[in-house]
PDB file of C-alpha atoms in Angstrom:
ATOM      1  CA  MET A  22     -38.877  20.087  -7.334  1.00  0.00           C
ATOM      2  CA  ILE A  23     -35.509  19.737  -9.154  1.00  0.00           C
ATOM      3  CA  ARG A  24     -33.224  18.731  -6.617  1.00  0.00           C
ATOM      4  CA  ARG A  25     -29.490  19.485  -5.889  1.00  0.00           C
ATOM      5  CA  GLY A  26     -28.418  16.833  -7.305  1.00  0.00           C
ATOM      6  CA  ALA A  27     -29.823  17.439 -10.718  1.00  0.00           C
ATOM      7  CA  LEU A  28     -28.121  20.671 -10.527  1.00  0.00           C
ATOM      8  CA  ALA A  29     -24.774  19.238  -9.975  1.00  0.00           C
ATOM      9  CA  LEU A  30     -24.849  17.082 -12.658  1.00  0.00           C
ATOM     10  CA  ALA A  31     -25.789  19.750 -15.017  1.00  0.00           C
ATOM     11  CA  VAL A  32     -22.846  21.545 -13.586  1.00  0.00           C
ATOM     12  CA  LEU A  33     -20.599  18.747 -14.539  1.00  0.00           C
ATOM     13  CA  ALA A  34     -21.950  17.807 -17.741  1.00  0.00           C
ATOM     14  CA  ILE A  35     -21.608  21.638 -18.947  1.00  0.00           C
ATOM     15  CA  SER A  36     -17.685  21.653 -17.676  1.00  0.00           C
ATOM     16  CA  VAL A  37     -16.900  18.589 -19.794  1.00  0.00           C
ATOM     17  CA  LEU A  38     -18.694  19.858 -23.009  1.00  0.00           C
ATOM     18  CA  SER A  39     -17.100  23.141 -22.294  1.00  0.00           C
ATOM     19  CA  LEU A  40     -13.687  21.069 -21.962  1.00  0.00           C
ATOM     20  CA  ALA A  41     -14.008  19.476 -24.883  1.00  0.00           C
ATOM     21  CA  SER A  42     -15.400  22.157 -27.471  1.00  0.00           C
ATOM     22  CA  GLY A  43     -13.208  24.777 -28.778  1.00  0.00           C
ATOM     23  CA  ASP A  44     -10.548  25.612 -32.026  1.00  0.00           C
ATOM     24  CA  TYR A  45      -9.916  21.835 -31.275  1.00  0.00           C
ATOM     25  CA  PRO A  46     -12.585  19.338 -30.447  1.00  0.00           C
ATOM     26  CA  LEU A  47     -11.666  16.840 -28.157  1.00  0.00           C
ATOM     27  CA  SER A  48     -13.582  13.610 -27.574  1.00  0.00           C
ATOM     28  CA  LEU A  49     -14.352  12.832 -24.150  1.00  0.00           C
ATOM     29  CA  GLY A  50     -11.802  10.144 -23.996  1.00  0.00           C
ATOM     30  CA  GLU A  51      -8.872  13.197 -24.480  1.00  0.00           C
ATOM     31  CA  VAL A  52     -10.805  15.213 -22.014  1.00  0.00           C
ATOM     32  CA  PHE A  53     -10.650  12.606 -18.917  1.00  0.00           C
ATOM     33  CA  GLY A  54      -7.073  11.944 -20.367  1.00  0.00           C
ATOM     34  CA  ALA A  55      -5.619  15.185 -19.982  1.00  0.00           C
ATOM     35  CA  LEU A  56      -7.412  15.479 -16.418  1.00  0.00           C
ATOM     36  CA  THR A  57      -5.361  12.317 -15.375  1.00  0.00           C
ATOM     37  CA  GLY A  58      -2.278  13.147 -16.932  1.00  0.00           C
ATOM     38  CA  THR A  59      -2.192  11.112 -19.930  1.00  0.00           C
ATOM     39  CA  GLY A  60      -2.610  12.320 -23.913  1.00  0.00           C
ATOM     40  CA  ASP A  61      -1.865  14.899 -26.296  1.00  0.00           C
ATOM     41  CA  ALA A  62      -4.603  16.924 -25.073  1.00  0.00           C
ATOM     42  CA  GLN A  63      -2.762  18.188 -22.352  1.00  0.00           C
ATOM     43  CA  PHE A  64      -1.529  21.029 -22.751  1.00  0.00           C
ATOM     44  CA  ILE A  65      -5.131  22.324 -24.344  1.00  0.00           C
ATOM     45  CA  VAL A  66      -6.615  21.250 -21.575  1.00  0.00           C
ATOM     46  CA  THR A  67      -4.539  21.630 -18.211  1.00  0.00           C
ATOM     47  CA  GLU A  68      -3.143  25.317 -19.279  1.00  0.00           C
ATOM     48  CA  PHE A  69      -5.932  26.943 -21.566  1.00  0.00           C
ATOM     49  CA  ARG A  70      -9.604  25.449 -21.348  1.00  0.00           C
ATOM     50  CA  LEU A  71      -9.696  24.258 -17.387  1.00  0.00           C
ATOM     51  CA  PRO A  72      -8.266  27.379 -15.679  1.00  0.00           C
ATOM     52  CA  ARG A  73     -11.443  29.133 -17.566  1.00  0.00           C
ATOM     53  CA  LEU A  74     -14.031  26.824 -16.554  1.00  0.00           C
ATOM     54  CA  LEU A  75     -13.231  26.443 -12.981  1.00  0.00           C
ATOM     55  CA  ALA A  76     -12.817  30.529 -12.980  1.00  0.00           C
ATOM     56  CA  GLY A  77     -16.047  30.604 -14.225  1.00  0.00           C
ATOM     57  CA  LEU A  78     -18.027  27.878 -11.658  1.00  0.00           C
ATOM     58  CA  LEU A  79     -15.901  29.576  -8.523  1.00  0.00           C
ATOM     59  CA  VAL A  80     -16.949  33.211  -9.724  1.00  0.00           C
ATOM     60  CA  GLY A  81     -20.691  32.146 -10.449  1.00  0.00           C
ATOM     61  CA  ALA A  82     -20.998  30.258  -7.502  1.00  0.00           C
ATOM     62  CA  ALA A  83     -19.523  33.171  -5.433  1.00  0.00           C
ATOM     63  CA  LEU A  84     -21.465  35.140  -6.942  1.00  0.00           C
ATOM     64  CA  ALA A  85     -25.085  33.904  -7.003  1.00  0.00           C
ATOM     65  CA  ALA A  86     -24.175  32.797  -3.332  1.00  0.00           C
ATOM     66  CA  GLY A  87     -23.512  36.331  -2.199  1.00  0.00           C
ATOM     67  CA  GLY A  88     -26.738  37.488  -3.584  1.00  0.00           C
ATOM     68  CA  ALA A  89     -29.138  34.836  -2.418  1.00  0.00           C
ATOM     69  CA  ILE A  90     -27.518  35.821   1.398  1.00  0.00           C
ATOM     70  CA  THR A  91     -28.528  39.655   0.189  1.00  0.00           C
ATOM     71  CA  GLN A  92     -31.989  39.078  -1.275  1.00  0.00           C
ATOM     72  CA  SER A  93     -32.856  36.709   1.922  1.00  0.00           C
ATOM     73  CA  LEU A  94     -31.450  39.358   4.307  1.00  0.00           C
ATOM     74  CA  THR A  95     -33.870  42.420   3.101  1.00  0.00           C
ATOM     75  CA  GLY A  96     -36.939  40.219   1.989  1.00  0.00           C
ATOM     76  CA  ASN A  97     -36.680  41.244  -1.911  1.00  0.00           C
ATOM     77  CA  PRO A  98     -35.535  39.771  -5.374  1.00  0.00           C
ATOM     78  CA  LEU A  99     -33.921  43.180  -6.158  1.00  0.00           C
ATOM     79  CA  GLY A 100     -31.550  43.129  -3.122  1.00  0.00           C
ATOM     80  CA  SER A 101     -28.679  41.597  -4.838  1.00  0.00           C
ATOM     81  CA  PRO A 102     -25.454  42.985  -4.298  1.00  0.00           C
ATOM     82  CA  ASP A 103     -24.652  43.855  -7.580  1.00  0.00           C
ATOM     83  CA  MET A 104     -27.970  46.544  -7.078  1.00  0.00           C
ATOM     84  CA  ILE A 105     -27.059  47.780  -3.350  1.00  0.00           C
ATOM     85  CA  GLY A 106     -23.728  49.133  -3.827  1.00  0.00           C
ATOM     86  CA  PHE A 107     -21.047  46.245  -3.221  1.00  0.00           C
ATOM     87  CA  THR A 108     -20.493  45.579  -6.551  1.00  0.00           C
ATOM     88  CA  GLU A 109     -20.289  49.127  -7.680  1.00  0.00           C
ATOM     89  CA  GLY A 110     -17.837  49.515  -4.671  1.00  0.00           C
ATOM     90  CA  ALA A 111     -15.672  46.830  -5.809  1.00  0.00           C
ATOM     91  CA  ALA A 112     -15.699  48.435  -9.548  1.00  0.00           C
ATOM     92  CA  THR A 113     -14.558  52.245  -7.603  1.00  0.00           C
ATOM     93  CA  GLY A 114     -11.682  50.543  -5.991  1.00  0.00           C
ATOM     94  CA  ALA A 115     -10.373  49.079  -9.172  1.00  0.00           C
ATOM     95  CA  LEU A 116     -10.673  52.027 -11.143  1.00  0.00           C
ATOM     96  CA  LEU A 117      -9.250  54.371  -9.076  1.00  0.00           C
ATOM     97  CA  LEU A 118      -6.164  52.444  -9.585  1.00  0.00           C
ATOM     98  CA  ILE A 119      -6.261  51.472 -12.975  1.00  0.00           C
ATOM     99  CA  VAL A 120      -7.017  55.260 -14.034  1.00  0.00           C
ATOM    100  CA  LEU A 121      -4.348  56.918 -11.595  1.00  0.00           C
ATOM    101  CA  THR A 122      -1.723  54.642 -10.881  1.00  0.00           C
ATOM    102  CA  ASP A 123      -1.777  52.539 -14.149  1.00  0.00           C
ATOM    103  CA  ALA A 124      -1.819  49.365 -12.249  1.00  0.00           C
ATOM    104  CA  GLY A 125      -1.584  45.951 -12.815  1.00  0.00           C
ATOM    105  CA  THR A 126      -4.007  42.875 -12.547  1.00  0.00           C
ATOM    106  CA  SER A 127      -2.433  42.339  -8.765  1.00  0.00           C
ATOM    107  CA  ALA A 128      -3.451  45.774  -7.505  1.00  0.00           C
ATOM    108  CA  THR A 129      -6.382  46.035  -9.167  1.00  0.00           C
ATOM    109  CA  SER A 130      -7.983  43.275  -7.647  1.00  0.00           C
ATOM    110  CA  ALA A 131      -5.916  44.133  -4.383  1.00  0.00           C
ATOM    111  CA  GLY A 132      -7.911  47.287  -5.304  1.00  0.00           C
ATOM    112  CA  ALA A 133     -11.318  46.184  -5.773  1.00  0.00           C
ATOM    113  CA  LEU A 134     -11.466  43.977  -2.939  1.00  0.00           C
ATOM    114  CA  ALA A 135     -10.796  46.648  -0.857  1.00  0.00           C
ATOM    115  CA  GLY A 136     -13.601  48.818  -2.419  1.00  0.00           C
ATOM    116  CA  GLY A 137     -16.135  46.583  -2.225  1.00  0.00           C
ATOM    117  CA  PHE A 138     -15.456  45.974   1.623  1.00  0.00           C
ATOM    118  CA  LEU A 139     -15.767  49.874   2.163  1.00  0.00           C
ATOM    119  CA  THR A 140     -18.256  50.347   0.685  1.00  0.00           C
ATOM    120  CA  ALA A 141     -20.170  47.696   2.372  1.00  0.00           C
ATOM    121  CA  VAL A 142     -19.266  49.023   6.142  1.00  0.00           C
ATOM    122  CA  VAL A 143     -20.009  52.821   5.344  1.00  0.00           C
ATOM    123  CA  ILE A 144     -24.076  50.865   3.952  1.00  0.00           C
ATOM    124  CA  TYR A 145     -24.026  49.482   7.057  1.00  0.00           C
ATOM    125  CA  LEU A 146     -23.421  52.505   9.162  1.00  0.00           C
ATOM    126  CA  LEU A 147     -25.725  54.427   7.021  1.00  0.00           C
ATOM    127  CA  THR A 148     -28.245  51.311   7.398  1.00  0.00           C
ATOM    128  CA  TYR A 149     -27.891  50.958  11.256  1.00  0.00           C
ATOM    129  CA  ARG A 150     -30.581  51.986  13.104  1.00  0.00           C
ATOM    130  CA  ARG A 151     -30.747  50.061  16.152  1.00  0.00           C
ATOM    131  CA  GLY A 152     -30.494  46.921  13.784  1.00  0.00           C
ATOM    132  CA  VAL A 153     -30.406  46.609  10.212  1.00  0.00           C
ATOM    133  CA  GLN A 154     -34.030  46.433   8.580  1.00  0.00           C
ATOM    134  CA  GLY A 155     -33.472  44.749   4.963  1.00  0.00           C
ATOM    135  CA  VAL A 156     -35.808  47.418   3.122  1.00  0.00           C
ATOM    136  CA  ARG A 157     -33.780  50.328   4.826  1.00  0.00           C
ATOM    137  CA  LEU A 158     -30.508  48.105   3.683  1.00  0.00           C
ATOM    138  CA  VAL A 159     -31.917  48.227  -0.187  1.00  0.00           C
ATOM    139  CA  LEU A 160     -32.492  52.494  -0.414  1.00  0.00           C
ATOM    140  CA  VAL A 161     -29.043  52.799   1.199  1.00  0.00           C
ATOM    141  CA  GLY A 162     -27.540  50.846  -1.054  1.00  0.00           C
ATOM    142  CA  LEU A 163     -29.455  51.783  -4.432  1.00  0.00           C
ATOM    143  CA  GLY A 164     -28.731  55.257  -3.455  1.00  0.00           C
ATOM    144  CA  VAL A 165     -24.654  54.995  -2.665  1.00  0.00           C
ATOM    145  CA  SER A 166     -24.966  52.763  -5.737  1.00  0.00           C
ATOM    146  CA  ALA A 167     -26.038  55.465  -7.792  1.00  0.00           C
ATOM    147  CA  MET A 168     -23.202  57.789  -6.793  1.00  0.00           C
ATOM    148  CA  LEU A 169     -20.380  55.205  -7.372  1.00  0.00           C
ATOM    149  CA  ILE A 170     -21.852  54.841 -10.683  1.00  0.00           C
ATOM    150  CA  ALA A 171     -21.492  57.943 -11.270  1.00  0.00           C
ATOM    151  CA  VAL A 172     -18.028  58.268  -9.832  1.00  0.00           C
ATOM    152  CA  ASN A 173     -16.866  55.487 -12.209  1.00  0.00           C
ATOM    153  CA  SER A 174     -18.562  57.593 -14.910  1.00  0.00           C
ATOM    154  CA  TYR A 175     -16.107  60.584 -13.598  1.00  0.00           C
ATOM    155  CA  LEU A 176     -13.052  58.708 -13.619  1.00  0.00           C
ATOM    156  CA  ILE A 177     -13.006  57.014 -17.169  1.00  0.00           C
ATOM    157  CA  THR A 178     -13.702  60.563 -18.436  1.00  0.00           C
ATOM    158  CA  ARG A 179     -10.828  61.869 -16.845  1.00  0.00           C
ATOM    159  CA  ALA A 180      -8.526  58.968 -18.088  1.00  0.00           C
ATOM    160  CA  SER A 181      -6.064  58.503 -21.353  1.00  0.00           C
ATOM    161  CA  LEU A 182      -7.676  57.111 -24.121  1.00  0.00           C
ATOM    162  CA  ARG A 183      -5.770  53.405 -22.570  1.00  0.00           C
ATOM    163  CA  ASP A 184      -7.054  53.443 -19.483  1.00  0.00           C
ATOM    164  CA  ALA A 185     -10.457  54.291 -20.582  1.00  0.00           C
ATOM    165  CA  VAL A 186     -10.267  51.398 -22.886  1.00  0.00           C
ATOM    166  CA  ALA A 187      -9.089  48.955 -20.271  1.00  0.00           C
ATOM    167  CA  ALA A 188     -11.128  50.600 -17.138  1.00  0.00           C
ATOM    168  CA  GLN A 189     -14.508  49.916 -19.717  1.00  0.00           C
ATOM    169  CA  SER A 190     -13.529  46.653 -20.644  1.00  0.00           C
ATOM    170  CA  TRP A 191     -13.026  45.153 -17.231  1.00  0.00           C
ATOM    171  CA  LEU A 192     -16.252  47.139 -16.126  1.00  0.00           C
ATOM    172  CA  VAL A 193     -17.732  44.476 -19.222  1.00  0.00           C
ATOM    173  CA  GLY A 194     -16.433  42.044 -16.319  1.00  0.00           C
ATOM    174  CA  GLY A 195     -15.564  38.363 -18.080  1.00  0.00           C
ATOM    175  CA  LEU A 196     -13.369  35.501 -18.243  1.00  0.00           C
ATOM    176  CA  ASN A 197     -11.297  36.069 -21.198  1.00  0.00           C
ATOM    177  CA  GLY A 198      -7.131  35.477 -20.279  1.00  0.00           C
ATOM    178  CA  LEU A 199      -7.791  33.926 -16.693  1.00  0.00           C
ATOM    179  CA  GLY A 200      -5.369  31.728 -15.530  1.00  0.00           C
ATOM    180  CA  TRP A 201      -4.338  29.421 -12.501  1.00  0.00           C
ATOM    181  CA  GLU A 202      -2.953  32.470 -10.692  1.00  0.00           C
ATOM    182  CA  HIS A 203      -6.580  33.861 -10.474  1.00  0.00           C
ATOM    183  CA  VAL A 204      -7.792  30.657  -9.623  1.00  0.00           C
ATOM    184  CA  GLY A 205      -6.074  30.290  -6.280  1.00  0.00           C
ATOM    185  CA  PRO A 206      -7.368  32.898  -4.585  1.00  0.00           C
ATOM    186  CA  LEU A 207     -10.454  33.078  -5.792  1.00  0.00           C
ATOM    187  CA  ALA A 208     -10.515  29.128  -4.566  1.00  0.00           C
ATOM    188  CA  ALA A 209      -9.769  30.053  -1.373  1.00  0.00           C
ATOM    189  CA  ALA A 210     -11.937  32.539  -0.624  1.00  0.00           C
ATOM    190  CA  VAL A 211     -14.592  30.191  -1.578  1.00  0.00           C
ATOM    191  CA  ALA A 212     -13.320  27.790  -0.045  1.00  0.00           C
ATOM    192  CA  VAL A 213     -13.575  29.809   3.586  1.00  0.00           C
ATOM    193  CA  LEU A 214     -16.788  31.689   3.005  1.00  0.00           C
ATOM    194  CA  LEU A 215     -19.194  29.652   0.898  1.00  0.00           C
ATOM    195  CA  PRO A 216     -19.154  26.826   4.400  1.00  0.00           C
ATOM    196  CA  LEU A 217     -19.776  29.680   6.654  1.00  0.00           C
ATOM    197  CA  GLY A 218     -22.544  30.628   4.462  1.00  0.00           C
ATOM    198  CA  LEU A 219     -24.017  27.125   4.736  1.00  0.00           C
ATOM    199  CA  VAL A 220     -23.607  27.103   8.037  1.00  0.00           C
ATOM    200  CA  HIS A 221     -25.701  30.058   8.362  1.00  0.00           C
ATOM    201  CA  GLY A 222     -27.830  29.296   6.484  1.00  0.00           C
ATOM    202  CA  ARG A 223     -30.250  28.012   9.154  1.00  0.00           C
ATOM    203  CA  ARG A 224     -30.223  31.180  10.971  1.00  0.00           C
ATOM    204  CA  MET A 225     -30.554  32.668   7.179  1.00  0.00           C
ATOM    205  CA  ALA A 226     -33.875  30.951   7.129  1.00  0.00           C
ATOM    206  CA  LEU A 227     -35.200  31.855  10.999  1.00  0.00           C
ATOM    207  CA  ILE A 228     -34.912  35.763   9.811  1.00  0.00           C
ATOM    208  CA  GLU A 229     -36.635  35.669   7.197  1.00  0.00           C
ATOM    209  CA  MET A 230     -39.920  34.906   9.348  1.00  0.00           C
ATOM    210  CA  GLY A 231     -38.706  38.297  10.964  1.00  0.00           C
ATOM    211  CA  ASP A 232     -36.027  39.471  13.729  1.00  0.00           C
ATOM    212  CA  ASP A 233     -38.781  38.882  16.631  1.00  0.00           C
ATOM    213  CA  ALA A 234     -39.667  35.246  15.926  1.00  0.00           C
ATOM    214  CA  ALA A 235     -35.714  34.804  15.023  1.00  0.00           C
ATOM    215  CA  THR A 236     -34.573  36.544  18.470  1.00  0.00           C
ATOM    216  CA  GLY A 237     -37.878  34.113  20.109  1.00  0.00           C
ATOM    217  CA  LEU A 238     -36.212  30.931  18.843  1.00  0.00           C
ATOM    218  CA  GLY A 239     -32.546  32.157  20.203  1.00  0.00           C
ATOM    219  CA  VAL A 240     -30.903  33.672  16.477  1.00  0.00           C
ATOM    220  CA  PRO A 241     -28.749  36.290  17.606  1.00  0.00           C
ATOM    221  CA  VAL A 242     -29.964  38.315  15.190  1.00  0.00           C
ATOM    222  CA  GLU A 243     -27.264  41.272  14.631  1.00  0.00           C
ATOM    223  CA  ARG A 244     -24.545  39.250  14.835  1.00  0.00           C
ATOM    224  CA  THR A 245     -25.888  36.415  12.303  1.00  0.00           C
ATOM    225  CA  ARG A 246     -26.671  39.602   9.654  1.00  0.00           C
ATOM    226  CA  LEU A 247     -22.798  41.175  10.033  1.00  0.00           C
ATOM    227  CA  VAL A 248     -21.305  37.889   9.371  1.00  0.00           C
ATOM    228  CA  LEU A 249     -23.763  37.056   6.875  1.00  0.00           C
ATOM    229  CA  ILE A 250     -23.430  40.373   5.236  1.00  0.00           C
ATOM    230  CA  THR A 251     -19.797  39.886   5.785  1.00  0.00           C
ATOM    231  CA  VAL A 252     -19.517  36.671   3.535  1.00  0.00           C
ATOM    232  CA  SER A 253     -21.590  38.370   1.067  1.00  0.00           C
ATOM    233  CA  VAL A 254     -19.312  41.135   0.447  1.00  0.00           C
ATOM    234  CA  GLY A 255     -16.566  38.834   0.844  1.00  0.00           C
ATOM    235  CA  LEU A 256     -17.906  36.299  -2.024  1.00  0.00           C
ATOM    236  CA  THR A 257     -18.900  39.237  -4.204  1.00  0.00           C
ATOM    237  CA  ALA A 258     -15.743  41.189  -4.110  1.00  0.00           C
ATOM    238  CA  PHE A 259     -13.345  38.595  -4.208  1.00  0.00           C
ATOM    239  CA  ALA A 260     -15.242  37.298  -7.485  1.00  0.00           C
ATOM    240  CA  THR A 261     -15.231  40.984  -8.780  1.00  0.00           C
ATOM    241  CA  ALA A 262     -11.821  41.551  -8.182  1.00  0.00           C
ATOM    242  CA  VAL A 263     -10.722  38.369 -10.598  1.00  0.00           C
ATOM    243  CA  ALA A 264     -13.405  38.783 -13.323  1.00  0.00           C
ATOM    244  CA  GLY A 265     -14.851  42.067 -12.569  1.00  0.00           C
ATOM    245  CA  PRO A 266     -18.324  43.561 -12.103  1.00  0.00           C
ATOM    246  CA  ILE A 267     -20.144  39.901 -14.338  1.00  0.00           C
ATOM    247  CA  ALA A 268     -24.178  41.796 -13.689  1.00  0.00           C
ATOM    248  CA  PHE A 269     -26.590  39.889 -13.575  1.00  0.00           C
ATOM    249  CA  VAL A 270     -25.931  36.911 -11.869  1.00  0.00           C
ATOM    250  CA  ALA A 271     -26.274  37.631  -8.272  1.00  0.00           C
ATOM    251  CA  LEU A 272     -29.591  38.617  -8.549  1.00  0.00           C
ATOM    252  CA  ALA A 273     -30.823  36.531 -11.381  1.00  0.00           C
ATOM    253  CA  ALA A 274     -29.351  33.152 -10.293  1.00  0.00           C
ATOM    254  CA  PRO A 275     -30.904  33.023  -6.238  1.00  0.00           C
ATOM    255  CA  GLN A 276     -34.497  33.529  -7.657  1.00  0.00           C
ATOM    256  CA  LEU A 277     -33.820  30.715 -10.657  1.00  0.00           C
ATOM    257  CA  ALA A 278     -32.475  28.542  -7.914  1.00  0.00           C
ATOM    258  CA  LYS A 279     -35.912  29.769  -5.475  1.00  0.00           C
ATOM    259  CA  ARG A 280     -38.370  28.548  -8.181  1.00  0.00           C
ATOM    260  CA  LEU A 281     -36.155  25.196  -8.570  1.00  0.00           C
ATOM    261  CA  VAL A 282     -35.792  23.938  -5.404  1.00  0.00           C
ATOM    262  CA  GLY A 283     -38.418  25.463  -3.304  1.00  0.00           C
ATOM    263  CA  SER A 284     -36.719  27.702  -1.286  1.00  0.00           C
ATOM    264  CA  LEU A 285     -34.273  30.539  -0.965  1.00  0.00           C
ATOM    265  CA  ARG A 286     -31.057  28.405  -0.176  1.00  0.00           C
ATOM    266  CA  VAL A 287     -27.301  29.182  -0.451  1.00  0.00           C
ATOM    267  CA  GLY A 288     -25.703  25.620  -1.766  1.00  0.00           C
ATOM    268  CA  ALA A 289     -28.692  25.559  -4.536  1.00  0.00           C
ATOM    269  CA  SER A 290     -27.992  29.470  -5.291  1.00  0.00           C
ATOM    270  CA  ALA A 291     -24.132  28.840  -5.988  1.00  0.00           C
ATOM    271  CA  LEU A 292     -25.206  25.903  -7.957  1.00  0.00           C
ATOM    272  CA  VAL A 293     -27.745  27.562 -10.256  1.00  0.00           C
ATOM    273  CA  GLY A 294     -25.034  30.316 -10.830  1.00  0.00           C
ATOM    274  CA  ALA A 295     -22.044  28.406 -11.433  1.00  0.00           C
ATOM    275  CA  LEU A 296     -24.536  26.753 -14.320  1.00  0.00           C
ATOM    276  CA  LEU A 297     -25.529  29.980 -15.282  1.00  0.00           C
ATOM    277  CA  LEU A 298     -21.900  31.564 -15.729  1.00  0.00           C
ATOM    278  CA  VAL A 299     -20.686  28.639 -17.341  1.00  0.00           C
ATOM    279  CA  THR A 300     -23.359  28.386 -20.108  1.00  0.00           C
ATOM    280  CA  CYS A 301     -23.528  31.805 -20.605  1.00  0.00           C
ATOM    281  CA  ASP A 302     -19.572  31.678 -21.309  1.00  0.00           C
ATOM    282  CA  PHE A 303     -19.811  28.307 -23.182  1.00  0.00           C
ATOM    283  CA  LEU A 304     -22.308  29.680 -25.597  1.00  0.00           C
ATOM    284  CA  THR A 305     -20.824  33.461 -26.101  1.00  0.00           C
ATOM    285  CA  GLN A 306     -17.196  30.925 -27.256  1.00  0.00           C
ATOM    286  CA  ARG A 307     -19.381  28.732 -29.537  1.00  0.00           C
ATOM    287  CA  LEU A 308     -22.033  31.542 -30.999  1.00  0.00           C
ATOM    288  CA  PHE A 309     -18.926  34.578 -31.295  1.00  0.00           C
ATOM    289  CA  PRO A 310     -15.974  31.773 -32.102  1.00  0.00           C
ATOM    290  CA  SER A 311     -13.563  34.620 -34.332  1.00  0.00           C
ATOM    291  CA  VAL A 312     -14.482  37.328 -31.008  1.00  0.00           C
ATOM    292  CA  SER A 313     -13.577  37.242 -27.467  1.00  0.00           C
ATOM    293  CA  LEU A 314     -16.682  38.814 -25.947  1.00  0.00           C
ATOM    294  CA  PRO A 315     -17.133  39.012 -22.274  1.00  0.00           C
ATOM    295  CA  VAL A 316     -18.865  36.607 -21.078  1.00  0.00           C
ATOM    296  CA  GLY A 317     -20.569  39.762 -19.245  1.00  0.00           C
ATOM    297  CA  ILE A 318     -22.520  40.826 -22.240  1.00  0.00           C
ATOM    298  CA  ALA A 319     -24.064  37.705 -22.104  1.00  0.00           C
ATOM    299  CA  THR A 320     -25.122  37.610 -18.321  1.00  0.00           C
ATOM    300  CA  GLY A 321     -26.445  41.067 -18.930  1.00  0.00           C
ATOM    301  CA  LEU A 322     -28.328  40.197 -21.741  1.00  0.00           C
ATOM    302  CA  VAL A 323     -29.879  37.692 -19.819  1.00  0.00           C
ATOM    303  CA  GLY A 324     -30.441  39.831 -16.953  1.00  0.00           C
ATOM    304  CA  GLY A 325     -31.621  42.386 -18.342  1.00  0.00           C
ATOM    305  CA  LEU A 326     -34.682  39.594 -20.021  1.00  0.00           C
ATOM    306  CA  TYR A 327     -35.329  38.227 -16.391  1.00  0.00           C
ATOM    307  CA  LEU A 328     -35.399  41.378 -14.340  1.00  0.00           C
ATOM    308  CA  LEU A 329     -38.336  42.398 -16.811  1.00  0.00           C
ATOM    309  CA  TRP A 330     -39.997  39.452 -16.432  1.00  0.00           C
ATOM    310  CA  LEU A 331     -39.778  39.861 -12.932  1.00  0.00           C
ATOM    311  CA  LEU A 332     -40.724  43.758 -12.860  1.00  0.00           C
ATOM    312  CA  ILE A 333     -43.451  42.620 -15.565  1.00  0.00           C
ATOM    313  CA  GLY A 334     -44.836  40.060 -13.170  1.00  0.00           C
ATOM    314  CA  ARG A 335     -45.368  41.382  -9.510  1.00  0.00           C
ATOM    315  CA  TRP A 336     -47.332  44.355 -11.942  1.00  0.00           C
ATOM    316  CA  ARG A 337     -50.196  41.671 -13.031  1.00  0.00           C
ATOM    317  CA  ARG A 338     -50.233  40.477  -9.191  1.00  0.00           C
ATOM    318  CA  LYS A 339     -50.477  43.748  -8.235  1.00  0.00           C
ATOM    319  CA  GLN A 340     -53.479  44.348 -10.750  1.00  0.00           C
ATOM    320  CA  ALA A 341     -55.107  40.856 -10.050  1.00  0.00           C
TER     321      ALA A 341
END
């Protein structure tokens, strides 16, 4: 099994490569010089490439960690935030402001946060029956997600052409145009929420054994589940508020991490999510240098192939 140290080294390698590559290629020495405050490339690295890189790392880590938590709580590899409504709720909150109020970036981000948390509350209340069961959470979340997708489509059809284009561009999800003003709030949110998820990781693993077994081992199941759902929603909502609803990172990264390290862990999932998103962004920029394609297109392609592989694998196991 691959250890988390190897994943961290892979993240570091793609990060350095991203900072060195572009329309103005840089050597490793120039990159390190810029990061330490010396050299002619300081402006290019610190004002353009570094904010985008950090945003990609934070968004990927947040989405993947949120996905690991919900997949663990539901006991289902399809139980990720973008499948059970959390991401769609954040998108609805942002779209309402884009379409109805001609909101700017800050208001759109606030709308995404509010929409994500409100959707989570609704799903939790609809799911709660003397506790929250994983299968029920997935089914209710899928239903709410489907309704929100319809609402989002309706909002776009009622918008002006300019607002519809802006809304559709935001819905794809991407890192284009992100700067330090986006990195700061997201970094603060991840710095608070991710350690909280890591601290509750052991309890999360015990809940995977079943509520009765976890209770017998002294785990306050419902309180732990509520804290973990809050962490997952917070990470997903903040990431979506900054970069839009980037598809499939929350779905694929935790399962890839599980296959690499042997178990579903929040920390390993965060590393794989950061690696996946930054790698997709790097390839998108290098393969299509003349077009600023959103990274959500690349993650959608990778995630769609992964989902197809996952479903085919399950079908084959049932046939065996």
